[in-house]
């Protein structure tokens, strides 16, 4: 567990999520010695900590920790290159803008050129913080950027980072931090350009307009001077000049200093403040980030690592509404084609033994898909419904309740328990016991593909649910 101290917090969760993407539950990690080491590092058997410690062990063995460090270094390098390009763009843009005015700087025009797009993008970023979103678009944007980071397991590390950030609502703050740093570099380039140009060239200053009255320019100067005055930078000695002529050298220096201070106050400082806010939000949210332990992958990992005494059954008292969940006799006519549902199975677990058409083998992985599948079953009304379950997962009340609701939508319901992994045979027994307690006929709980094929064969005679269950359903 040498990597645990190095890869704690968000970095450890990121490694764990990357392993889920890679889907590397290897058989050699099912031996008792390896599991005992992970349990020893997690004396309280907290599921989140167990999952992370297990992942850190696998990551250290497979060299994924070093891959992550190299990936991070590449990401920092790309960010620094982006900031350098932004700094150069800001510098050359400001220099070009000043040179185009031929020695007389139109102050409103120049400030608009330097700060205009900055203010607009800052406003858009602030508004985006108040828009409810699942982070899908920002996730795709960040994933497309991170895809440029090559390396061993680079794509999996990027996908794991984005998935974990989306689930814990970190994505806006990651993107915000990066964008604020890039903008800071660009505005710093503009400030350096102003300092350089005003130090080595002779400029005059003017406030020019064709349509606007002079009072607007007076109000604009006073408004822009408000924040510098609050911070002790006086503008009392500044006088307006409509064409840049007649300004003394002291007045030119005063206008140059005022213009640089305005860019710093209204450009650099807001971006710096926004970056600090993003950094604080990232720090606080990352502290409470969690893995999605309801995913089949983590259910299998916890099935390996959790002690059998605590990992197999529901131990907390059940609400009355869930105690009464039972498989009941369906009503009505069920004449739809036979169907099968892979219920929260990992992609690596195949069901090629099924001899149903591809359109009748469905997938259920999320809560949304559970509800969608119930609507589909109510519309299809299959004669027989086979549900394939991972026997290594701990059956919970939500799962049992969904299975009973699915059974009400089919003429006959059969449940196939996928072959358990080494050391998880006791969980299959627990599944059978819970399904029997919920009054599903014992012959409907299958563990062999021969049973499944025989059960799915067309019946020669009529056999109703009620006859098969002998009144138990």
PDB file of N, CA, C and O in Angstrom, residues 89 93 172 275 283 335 342 366:
ATOM      1  N   UNK A  89      -0.121  36.458 -26.998  1.00  0.00           N
ATOM      2  CA  UNK A  89      -1.246  37.036 -27.740  1.00  0.00           C
ATOM      3  C   UNK A  89      -1.678  38.358 -27.125  1.00  0.00           C
ATOM      4  O   UNK A  89      -1.953  39.338 -27.836  1.00  0.00           O
ATOM      5  N   UNK A  93      -1.196  41.801 -29.104  1.00  0.00           N
ATOM      6  CA  UNK A  93      -2.464  42.493 -29.382  1.00  0.00           C
ATOM      7  C   UNK A  93      -2.453  43.918 -28.874  1.00  0.00           C
ATOM      8  O   UNK A  93      -2.889  44.845 -29.577  1.00  0.00           O
ATOM      9  N   UNK A 172     -17.412  22.166 -13.859  1.00  0.00           N
ATOM     10  CA  UNK A 172     -17.376  23.625 -14.090  1.00  0.00           C
ATOM     11  C   UNK A 172     -16.184  24.299 -13.415  1.00  0.00           C
ATOM     12  O   UNK A 172     -15.645  25.276 -13.948  1.00  0.00           O
ATOM     13  N   UNK A 275     -10.259  32.898 -10.213  1.00  0.00           N
ATOM     14  CA  UNK A 275      -9.417  31.709 -10.083  1.00  0.00           C
ATOM     15  C   UNK A 275      -9.390  31.217  -8.636  1.00  0.00           C
ATOM     16  O   UNK A 275      -9.461  30.006  -8.386  1.00  0.00           O
ATOM     17  N   UNK A 283     -11.350  22.538  -4.096  1.00  0.00           N
ATOM     18  CA  UNK A 283     -10.809  21.943  -2.872  1.00  0.00           C
ATOM     19  C   UNK A 283     -11.915  21.403  -1.980  1.00  0.00           C
ATOM     20  O   UNK A 283     -11.830  20.279  -1.460  1.00  0.00           O
ATOM     21  N   UNK A 335     -48.924 -11.791 -24.676  1.00  0.00           N
ATOM     22  CA  UNK A 335     -48.684 -12.450 -25.955  1.00  0.00           C
ATOM     23  C   UNK A 335     -47.466 -11.881 -26.684  1.00  0.00           C
ATOM     24  O   UNK A 335     -47.258 -12.143 -27.864  1.00  0.00           O
ATOM     25  N   UNK A 342     -30.426  -8.050 -19.107  1.00  0.00           N
ATOM     26  CA  UNK A 342     -29.158  -8.115 -18.375  1.00  0.00           C
ATOM     27  C   UNK A 342     -29.188  -7.018 -17.311  1.00  0.00           C
ATOM     28  O   UNK A 342     -29.062  -5.852 -17.618  1.00  0.00           O
ATOM     29  N   UNK A 366     -28.834   1.691 -14.873  1.00  0.00           N
ATOM     30  CA  UNK A 366     -29.077   2.865 -14.031  1.00  0.00           C
ATOM     31  C   UNK A 366     -30.526   2.909 -13.568  1.00  0.00           C
ATOM     32  O   UNK A 366     -31.372   2.146 -14.037  1.00  0.00           O
TER      33      UNK A 366
END
